PDB file of C-alpha atoms in Angstrom:
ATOM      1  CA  UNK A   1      -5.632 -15.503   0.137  1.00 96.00           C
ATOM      2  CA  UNK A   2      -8.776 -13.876   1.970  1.00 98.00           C
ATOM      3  CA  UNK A   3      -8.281 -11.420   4.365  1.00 98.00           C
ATOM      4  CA  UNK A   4     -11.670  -9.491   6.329  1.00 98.00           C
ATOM      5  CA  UNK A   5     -11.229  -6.788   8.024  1.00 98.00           C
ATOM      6  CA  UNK A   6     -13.241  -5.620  10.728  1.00 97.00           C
ATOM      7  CA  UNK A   7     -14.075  -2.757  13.826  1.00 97.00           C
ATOM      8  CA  UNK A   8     -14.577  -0.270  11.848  1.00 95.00           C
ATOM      9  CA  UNK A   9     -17.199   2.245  12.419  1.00 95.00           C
ATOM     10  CA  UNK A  10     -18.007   5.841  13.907  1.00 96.00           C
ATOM     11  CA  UNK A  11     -15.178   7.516  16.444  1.00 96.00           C
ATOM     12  CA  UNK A  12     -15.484  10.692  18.592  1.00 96.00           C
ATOM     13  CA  UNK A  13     -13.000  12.731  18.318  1.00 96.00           C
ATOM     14  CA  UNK A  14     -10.070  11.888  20.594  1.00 96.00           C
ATOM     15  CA  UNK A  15     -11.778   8.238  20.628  1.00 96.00           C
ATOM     16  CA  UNK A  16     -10.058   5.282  20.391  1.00 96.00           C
ATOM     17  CA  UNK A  17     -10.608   2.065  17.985  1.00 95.00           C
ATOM     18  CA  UNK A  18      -9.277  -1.446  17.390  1.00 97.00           C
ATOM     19  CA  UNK A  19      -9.331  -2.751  13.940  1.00 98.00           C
ATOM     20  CA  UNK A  20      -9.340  -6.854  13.117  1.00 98.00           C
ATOM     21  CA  UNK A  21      -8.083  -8.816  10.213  1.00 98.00           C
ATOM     22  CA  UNK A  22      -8.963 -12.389  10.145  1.00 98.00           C
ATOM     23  CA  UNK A  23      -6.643 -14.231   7.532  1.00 98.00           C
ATOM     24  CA  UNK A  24      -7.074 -17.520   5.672  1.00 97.00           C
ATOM     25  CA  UNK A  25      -6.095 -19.206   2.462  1.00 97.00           C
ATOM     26  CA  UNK A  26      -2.189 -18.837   3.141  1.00 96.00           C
ATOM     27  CA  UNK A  27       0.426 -19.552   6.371  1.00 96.00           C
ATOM     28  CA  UNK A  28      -0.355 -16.473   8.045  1.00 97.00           C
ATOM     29  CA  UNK A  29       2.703 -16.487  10.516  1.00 95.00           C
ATOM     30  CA  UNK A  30       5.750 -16.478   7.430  1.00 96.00           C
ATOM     31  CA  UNK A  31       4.310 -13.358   6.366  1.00 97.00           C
ATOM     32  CA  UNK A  32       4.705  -9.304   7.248  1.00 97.00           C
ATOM     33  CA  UNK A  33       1.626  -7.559   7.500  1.00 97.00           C
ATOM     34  CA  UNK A  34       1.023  -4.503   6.431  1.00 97.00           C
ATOM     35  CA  UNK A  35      -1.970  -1.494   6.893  1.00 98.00           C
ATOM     36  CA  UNK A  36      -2.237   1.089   4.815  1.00 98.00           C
ATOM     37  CA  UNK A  37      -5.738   3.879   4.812  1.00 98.00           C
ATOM     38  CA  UNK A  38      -7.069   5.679   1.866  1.00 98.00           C
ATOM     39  CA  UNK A  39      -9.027   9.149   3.107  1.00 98.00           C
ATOM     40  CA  UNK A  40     -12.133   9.839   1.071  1.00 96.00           C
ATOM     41  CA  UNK A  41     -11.163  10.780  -2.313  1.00 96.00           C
ATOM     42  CA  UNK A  42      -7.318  10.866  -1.292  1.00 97.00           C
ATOM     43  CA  UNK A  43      -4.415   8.495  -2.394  1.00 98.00           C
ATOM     44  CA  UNK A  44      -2.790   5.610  -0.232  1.00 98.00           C
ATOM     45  CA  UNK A  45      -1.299   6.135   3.019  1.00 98.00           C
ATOM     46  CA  UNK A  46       1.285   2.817   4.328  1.00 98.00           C
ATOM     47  CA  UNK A  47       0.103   2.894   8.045  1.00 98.00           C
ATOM     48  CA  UNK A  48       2.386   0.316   9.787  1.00 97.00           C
ATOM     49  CA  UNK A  49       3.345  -3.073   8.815  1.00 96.00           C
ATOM     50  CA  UNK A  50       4.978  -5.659  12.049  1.00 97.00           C
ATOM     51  CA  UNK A  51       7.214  -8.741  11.521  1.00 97.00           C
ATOM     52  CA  UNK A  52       6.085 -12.539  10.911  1.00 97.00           C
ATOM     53  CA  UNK A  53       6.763 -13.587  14.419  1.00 97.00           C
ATOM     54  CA  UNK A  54       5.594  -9.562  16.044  1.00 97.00           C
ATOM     55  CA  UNK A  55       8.859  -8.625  17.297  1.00 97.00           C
ATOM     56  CA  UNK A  56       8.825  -5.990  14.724  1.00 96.00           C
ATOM     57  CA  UNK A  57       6.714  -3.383  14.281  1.00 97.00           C
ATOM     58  CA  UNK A  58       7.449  -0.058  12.491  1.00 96.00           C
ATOM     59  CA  UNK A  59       5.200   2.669  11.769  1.00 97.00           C
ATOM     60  CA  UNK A  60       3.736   5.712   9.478  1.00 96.00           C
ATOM     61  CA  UNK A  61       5.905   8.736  11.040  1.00 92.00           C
ATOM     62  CA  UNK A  62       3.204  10.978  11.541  1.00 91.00           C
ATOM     63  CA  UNK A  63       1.362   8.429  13.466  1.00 92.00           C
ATOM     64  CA  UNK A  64       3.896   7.183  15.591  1.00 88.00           C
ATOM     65  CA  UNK A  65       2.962   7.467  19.224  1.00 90.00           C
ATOM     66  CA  UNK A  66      -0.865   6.843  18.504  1.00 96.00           C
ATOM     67  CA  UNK A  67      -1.372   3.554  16.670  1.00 97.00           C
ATOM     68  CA  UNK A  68      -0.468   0.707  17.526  1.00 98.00           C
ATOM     69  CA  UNK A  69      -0.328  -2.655  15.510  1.00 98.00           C
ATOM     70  CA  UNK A  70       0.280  -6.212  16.659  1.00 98.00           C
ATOM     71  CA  UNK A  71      -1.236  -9.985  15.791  1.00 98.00           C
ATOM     72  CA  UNK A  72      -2.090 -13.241  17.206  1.00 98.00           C
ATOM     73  CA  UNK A  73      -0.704 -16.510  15.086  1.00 98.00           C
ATOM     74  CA  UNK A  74      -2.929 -18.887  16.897  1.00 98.00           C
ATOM     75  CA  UNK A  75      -5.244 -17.137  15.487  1.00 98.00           C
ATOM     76  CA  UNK A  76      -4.484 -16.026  12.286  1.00 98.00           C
ATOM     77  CA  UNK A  77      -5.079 -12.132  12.743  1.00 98.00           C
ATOM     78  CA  UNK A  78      -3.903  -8.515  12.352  1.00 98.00           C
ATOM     79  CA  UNK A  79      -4.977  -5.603  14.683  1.00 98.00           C
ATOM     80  CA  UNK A  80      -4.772  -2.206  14.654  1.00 98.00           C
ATOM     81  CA  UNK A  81      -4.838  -0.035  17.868  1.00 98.00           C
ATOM     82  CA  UNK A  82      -5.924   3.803  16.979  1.00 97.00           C
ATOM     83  CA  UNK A  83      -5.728   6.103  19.728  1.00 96.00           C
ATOM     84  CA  UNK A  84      -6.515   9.996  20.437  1.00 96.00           C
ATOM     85  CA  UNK A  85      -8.351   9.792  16.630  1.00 96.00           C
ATOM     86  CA  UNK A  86      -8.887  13.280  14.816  1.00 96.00           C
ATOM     87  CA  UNK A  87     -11.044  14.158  12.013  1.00 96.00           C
ATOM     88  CA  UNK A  88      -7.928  13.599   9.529  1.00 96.00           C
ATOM     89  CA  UNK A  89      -8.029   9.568  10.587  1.00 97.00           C
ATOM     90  CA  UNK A  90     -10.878   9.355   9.048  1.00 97.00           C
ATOM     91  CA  UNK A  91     -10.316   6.622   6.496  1.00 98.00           C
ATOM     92  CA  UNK A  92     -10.996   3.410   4.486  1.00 98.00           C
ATOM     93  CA  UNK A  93      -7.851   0.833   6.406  1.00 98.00           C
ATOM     94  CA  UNK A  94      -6.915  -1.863   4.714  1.00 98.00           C
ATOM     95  CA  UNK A  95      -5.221  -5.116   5.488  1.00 98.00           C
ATOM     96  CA  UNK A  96      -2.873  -6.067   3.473  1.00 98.00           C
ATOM     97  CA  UNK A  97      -0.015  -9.293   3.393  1.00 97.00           C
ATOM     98  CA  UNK A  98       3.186  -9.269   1.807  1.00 95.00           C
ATOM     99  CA  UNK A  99       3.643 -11.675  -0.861  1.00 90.00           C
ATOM    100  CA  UNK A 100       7.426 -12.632   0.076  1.00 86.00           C
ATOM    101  CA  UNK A 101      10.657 -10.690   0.591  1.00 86.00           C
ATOM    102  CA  UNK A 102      10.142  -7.228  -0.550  1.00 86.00           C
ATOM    103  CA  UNK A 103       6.674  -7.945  -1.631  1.00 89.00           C
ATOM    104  CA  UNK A 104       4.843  -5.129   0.317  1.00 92.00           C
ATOM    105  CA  UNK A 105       1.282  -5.344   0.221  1.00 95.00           C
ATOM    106  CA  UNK A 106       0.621  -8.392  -2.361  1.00 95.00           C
ATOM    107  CA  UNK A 107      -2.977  -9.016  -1.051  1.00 97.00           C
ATOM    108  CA  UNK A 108      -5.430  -6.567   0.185  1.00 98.00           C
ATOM    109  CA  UNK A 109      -8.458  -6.973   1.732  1.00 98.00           C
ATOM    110  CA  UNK A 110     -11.490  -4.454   0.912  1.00 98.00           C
ATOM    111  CA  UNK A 111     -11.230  -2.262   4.463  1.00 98.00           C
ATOM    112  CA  UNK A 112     -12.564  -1.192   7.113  1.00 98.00           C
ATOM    113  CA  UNK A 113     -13.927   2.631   7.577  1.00 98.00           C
ATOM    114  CA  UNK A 114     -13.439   4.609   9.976  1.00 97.00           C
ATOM    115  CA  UNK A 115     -15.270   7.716  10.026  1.00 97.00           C
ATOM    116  CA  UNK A 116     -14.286  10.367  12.851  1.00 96.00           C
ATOM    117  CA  UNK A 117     -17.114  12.951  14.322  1.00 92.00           C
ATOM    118  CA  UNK A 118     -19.051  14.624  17.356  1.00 88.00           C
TER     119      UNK A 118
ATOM    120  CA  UNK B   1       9.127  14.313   6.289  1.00 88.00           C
ATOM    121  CA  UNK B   2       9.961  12.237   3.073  1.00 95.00           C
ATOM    122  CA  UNK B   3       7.369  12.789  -0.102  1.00 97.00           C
ATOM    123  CA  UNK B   4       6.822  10.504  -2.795  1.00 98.00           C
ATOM    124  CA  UNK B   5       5.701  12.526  -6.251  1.00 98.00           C
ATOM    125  CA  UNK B   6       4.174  11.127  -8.806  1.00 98.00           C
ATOM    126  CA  UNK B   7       2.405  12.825 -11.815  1.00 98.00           C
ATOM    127  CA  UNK B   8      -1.026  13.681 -11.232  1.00 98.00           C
ATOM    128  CA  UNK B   9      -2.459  12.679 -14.174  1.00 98.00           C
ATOM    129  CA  UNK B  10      -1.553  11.445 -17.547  1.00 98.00           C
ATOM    130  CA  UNK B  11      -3.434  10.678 -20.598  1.00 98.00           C
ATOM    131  CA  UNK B  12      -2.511   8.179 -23.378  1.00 98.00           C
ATOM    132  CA  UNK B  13      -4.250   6.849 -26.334  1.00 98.00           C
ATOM    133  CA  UNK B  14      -5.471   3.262 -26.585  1.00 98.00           C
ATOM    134  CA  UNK B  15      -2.560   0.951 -28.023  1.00 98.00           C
ATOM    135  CA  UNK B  16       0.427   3.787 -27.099  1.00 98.00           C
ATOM    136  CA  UNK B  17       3.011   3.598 -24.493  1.00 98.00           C
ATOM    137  CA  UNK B  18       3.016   5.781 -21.342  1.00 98.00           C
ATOM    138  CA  UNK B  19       5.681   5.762 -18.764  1.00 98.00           C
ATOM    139  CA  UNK B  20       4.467   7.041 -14.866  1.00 98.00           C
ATOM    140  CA  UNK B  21       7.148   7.814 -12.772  1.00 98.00           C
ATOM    141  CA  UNK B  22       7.826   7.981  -8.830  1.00 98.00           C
ATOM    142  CA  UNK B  23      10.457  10.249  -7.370  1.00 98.00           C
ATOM    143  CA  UNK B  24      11.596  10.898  -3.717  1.00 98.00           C
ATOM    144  CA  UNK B  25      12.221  13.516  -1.509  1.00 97.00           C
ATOM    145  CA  UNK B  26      15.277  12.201   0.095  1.00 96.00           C
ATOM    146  CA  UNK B  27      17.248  11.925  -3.364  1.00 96.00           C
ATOM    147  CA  UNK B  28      17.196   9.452  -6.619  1.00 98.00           C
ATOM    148  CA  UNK B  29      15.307   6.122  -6.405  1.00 98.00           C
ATOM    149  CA  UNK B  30      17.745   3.400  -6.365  1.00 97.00           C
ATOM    150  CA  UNK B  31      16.911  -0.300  -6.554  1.00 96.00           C
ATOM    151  CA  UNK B  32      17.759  -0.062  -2.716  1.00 96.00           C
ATOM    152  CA  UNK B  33      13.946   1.627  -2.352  1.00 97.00           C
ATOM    153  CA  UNK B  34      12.559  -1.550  -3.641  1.00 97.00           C
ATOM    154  CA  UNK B  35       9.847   0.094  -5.962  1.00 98.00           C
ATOM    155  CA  UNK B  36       6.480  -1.510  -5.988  1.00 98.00           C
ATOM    156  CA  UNK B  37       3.603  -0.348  -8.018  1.00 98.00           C
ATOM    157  CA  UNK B  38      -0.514  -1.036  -7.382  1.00 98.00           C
ATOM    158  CA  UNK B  39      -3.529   0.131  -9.757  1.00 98.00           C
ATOM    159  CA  UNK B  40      -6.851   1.257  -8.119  1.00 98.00           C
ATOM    160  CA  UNK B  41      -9.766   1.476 -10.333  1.00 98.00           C
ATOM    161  CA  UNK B  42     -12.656   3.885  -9.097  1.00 95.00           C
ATOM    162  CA  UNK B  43     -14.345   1.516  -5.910  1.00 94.00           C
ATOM    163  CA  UNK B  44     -12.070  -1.073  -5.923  1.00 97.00           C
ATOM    164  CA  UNK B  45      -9.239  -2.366  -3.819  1.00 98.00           C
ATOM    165  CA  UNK B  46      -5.570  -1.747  -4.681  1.00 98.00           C
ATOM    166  CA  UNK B  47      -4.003  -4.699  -6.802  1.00 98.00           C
ATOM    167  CA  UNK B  48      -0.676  -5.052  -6.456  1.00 98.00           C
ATOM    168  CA  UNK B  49       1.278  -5.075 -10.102  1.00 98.00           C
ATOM    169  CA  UNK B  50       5.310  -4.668  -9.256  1.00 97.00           C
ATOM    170  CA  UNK B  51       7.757  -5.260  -6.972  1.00 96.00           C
ATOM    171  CA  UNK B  52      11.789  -4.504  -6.503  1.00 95.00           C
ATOM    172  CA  UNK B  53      11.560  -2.063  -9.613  1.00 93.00           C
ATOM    173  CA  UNK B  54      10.718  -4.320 -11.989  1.00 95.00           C
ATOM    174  CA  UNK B  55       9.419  -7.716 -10.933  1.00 96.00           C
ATOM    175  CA  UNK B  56       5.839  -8.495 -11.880  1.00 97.00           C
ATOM    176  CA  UNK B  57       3.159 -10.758 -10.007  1.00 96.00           C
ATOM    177  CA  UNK B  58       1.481 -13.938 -11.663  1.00 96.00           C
ATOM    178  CA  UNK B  59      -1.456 -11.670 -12.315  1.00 97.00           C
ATOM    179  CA  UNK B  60       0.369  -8.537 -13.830  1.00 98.00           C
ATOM    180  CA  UNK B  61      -0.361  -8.504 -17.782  1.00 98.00           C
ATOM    181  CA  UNK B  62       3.139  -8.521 -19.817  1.00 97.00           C
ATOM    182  CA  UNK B  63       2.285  -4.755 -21.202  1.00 98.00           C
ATOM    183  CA  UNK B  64       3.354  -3.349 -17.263  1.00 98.00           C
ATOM    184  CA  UNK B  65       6.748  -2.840 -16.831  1.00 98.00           C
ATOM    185  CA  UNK B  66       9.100  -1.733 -14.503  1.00 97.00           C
ATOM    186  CA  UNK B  67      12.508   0.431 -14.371  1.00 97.00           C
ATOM    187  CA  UNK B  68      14.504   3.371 -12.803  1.00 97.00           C
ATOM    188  CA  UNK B  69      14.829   6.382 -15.166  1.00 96.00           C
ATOM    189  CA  UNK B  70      16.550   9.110 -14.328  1.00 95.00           C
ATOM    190  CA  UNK B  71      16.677   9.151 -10.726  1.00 97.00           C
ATOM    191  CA  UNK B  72      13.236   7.720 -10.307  1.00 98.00           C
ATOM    192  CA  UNK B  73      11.209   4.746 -10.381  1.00 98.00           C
ATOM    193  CA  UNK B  74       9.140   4.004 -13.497  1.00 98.00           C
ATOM    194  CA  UNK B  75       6.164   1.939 -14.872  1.00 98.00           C
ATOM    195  CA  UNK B  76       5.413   1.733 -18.452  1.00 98.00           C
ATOM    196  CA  UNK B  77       2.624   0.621 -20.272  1.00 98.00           C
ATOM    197  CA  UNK B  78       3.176  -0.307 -23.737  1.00 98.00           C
ATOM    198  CA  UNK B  79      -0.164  -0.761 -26.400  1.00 97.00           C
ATOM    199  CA  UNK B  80      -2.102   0.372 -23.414  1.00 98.00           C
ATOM    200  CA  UNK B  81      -5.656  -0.727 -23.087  1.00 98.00           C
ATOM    201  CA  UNK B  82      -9.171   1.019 -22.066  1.00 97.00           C
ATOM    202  CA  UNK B  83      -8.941  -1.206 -18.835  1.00 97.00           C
ATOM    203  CA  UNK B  84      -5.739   0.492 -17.676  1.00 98.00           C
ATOM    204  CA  UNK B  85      -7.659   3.357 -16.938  1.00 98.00           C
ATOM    205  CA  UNK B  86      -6.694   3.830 -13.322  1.00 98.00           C
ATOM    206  CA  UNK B  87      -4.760   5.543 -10.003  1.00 98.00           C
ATOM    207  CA  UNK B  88      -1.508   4.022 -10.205  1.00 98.00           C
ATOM    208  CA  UNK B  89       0.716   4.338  -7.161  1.00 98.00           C
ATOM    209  CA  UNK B  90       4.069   3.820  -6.567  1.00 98.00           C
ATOM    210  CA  UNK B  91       5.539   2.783  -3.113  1.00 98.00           C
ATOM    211  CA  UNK B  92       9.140   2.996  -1.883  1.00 98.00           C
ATOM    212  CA  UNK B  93      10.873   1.869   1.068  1.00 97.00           C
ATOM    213  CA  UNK B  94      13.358   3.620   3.690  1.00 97.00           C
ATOM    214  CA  UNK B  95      15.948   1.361   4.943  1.00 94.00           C
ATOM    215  CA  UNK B  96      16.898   4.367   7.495  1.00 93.00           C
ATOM    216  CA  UNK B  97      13.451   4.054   9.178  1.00 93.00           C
ATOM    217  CA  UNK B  98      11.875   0.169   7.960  1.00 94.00           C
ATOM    218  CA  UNK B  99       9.022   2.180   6.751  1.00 95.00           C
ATOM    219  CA  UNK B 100       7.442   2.150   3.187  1.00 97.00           C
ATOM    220  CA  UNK B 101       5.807   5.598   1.513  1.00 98.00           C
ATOM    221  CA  UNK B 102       2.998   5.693  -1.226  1.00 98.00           C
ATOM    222  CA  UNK B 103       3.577   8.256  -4.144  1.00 98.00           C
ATOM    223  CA  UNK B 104       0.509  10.518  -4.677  1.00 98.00           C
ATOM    224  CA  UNK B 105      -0.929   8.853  -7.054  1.00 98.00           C
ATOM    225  CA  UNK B 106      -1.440   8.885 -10.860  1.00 98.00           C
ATOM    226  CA  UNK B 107      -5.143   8.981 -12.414  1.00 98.00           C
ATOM    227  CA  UNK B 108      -4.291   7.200 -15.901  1.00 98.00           C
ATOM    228  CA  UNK B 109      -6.636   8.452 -18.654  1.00 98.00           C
ATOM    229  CA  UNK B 110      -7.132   6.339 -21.786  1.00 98.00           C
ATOM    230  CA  UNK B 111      -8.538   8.588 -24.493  1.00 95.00           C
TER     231      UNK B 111
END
């Protein structure tokens, strides 16, 4: 399982940012997907994870409204749509695939930072 | 808005047993919040190491274990070794909302 993420990079403040994962080494499309951020220093946050086939997505609560996640099967990739960022979204976002049923988060990829500033 | 709490830290000797636990806001952790555990060493990625309280991954070593104790969930380590030295975090899932939390983290000290 290899999964690269990618997009990452240097926001304004009330910027907006799309995040790739490109997935290989397993059949992308029977698994959930999952992000999840780590702040500088600061523990794990779950971000959003969406269904195998996309018709479910469900999301961090205080997030809701302003991320966005969704993927592309043909193509064998995750995206994450970040909008009206702030200083606190400032992060290290992972990509991550569940291993099964009720295997949140199996495989990880190494992240993408975001940094947030003027 | 639910909180995960784990300990901050905990410190064990090399070859002893140490038990990290994971408790939620909304109540006790049943098997319902499908615990999973991960273990981040300083600059590396998350590994996953449990899932649904106490199933392990083809990678997990046989000293992690998982269980509910007293209301929460809980990973033990038994004859613990310098390379467990880690954050551990739990994660638990809200069938209300389809959404997963992460504890707060442990930082594991062997010493």
């Amino acid at each position: 399982v290899q999964l690269v993420e990618s997009g990452g990079g240097v926001v304004q403040p009330g910027g907006s940012l799309r995040l790739s994962c490109a997935a290989s080494g397993f059949i992308f499309d029977n698994h959930w997907m999952i992000w999840v951020r780590q702040a500088p220093g600061k523990g794990l946050e779950w971000v959003a994870n969406i269904s195998p086939d996309g018709s479910g997505t469900f999301y961090m609560d205080s997030l809701r409204g302003r991320i966005s996640i969704s993927r592309d099967n043909t193509k064998d990739s995750l995206f994450l749509h970040m909008f009206g960022l702030t200083v606190e979204d400032a992060a290290l976002y992972f990509c991550a695939a569940a291993g099964g049923p009720w295997r949140e988060a199996a495989y990880w990829g190494q992240g993408a930072l975001i940094a947030v500033s003027s | 808005q639910t909180v995960v709490t784990q300990e901050p830290s905990l410190t064990v000797s090399p070859g002893g047993t140490v038990t990290l636990t994971c408790a939620s806001s909304t109540g006790a952790v049943t098997s319902n919040y499908y615990p999973s555990w991960f273990q981040q060493k300083p600059g590396q990625t998350p590994r996953a190491l449990m899932f649904s309280m106490n199933n392990k991954y083809s990678w997990t070593p046989a000293r992690f274990s998982g269980s509910l104790l007293g209301g929460k969930a809980a990973l033990t380590l038994s004859g613990v070794q310098p390379e467990d030295e880690a954050d551990y975090y739990c994660l638990l899932y809200y069938g209300s909302s389809n959404t997963w939390v992460f504890g707060g983290g442990t930082k594991l000290t062997v010493l």
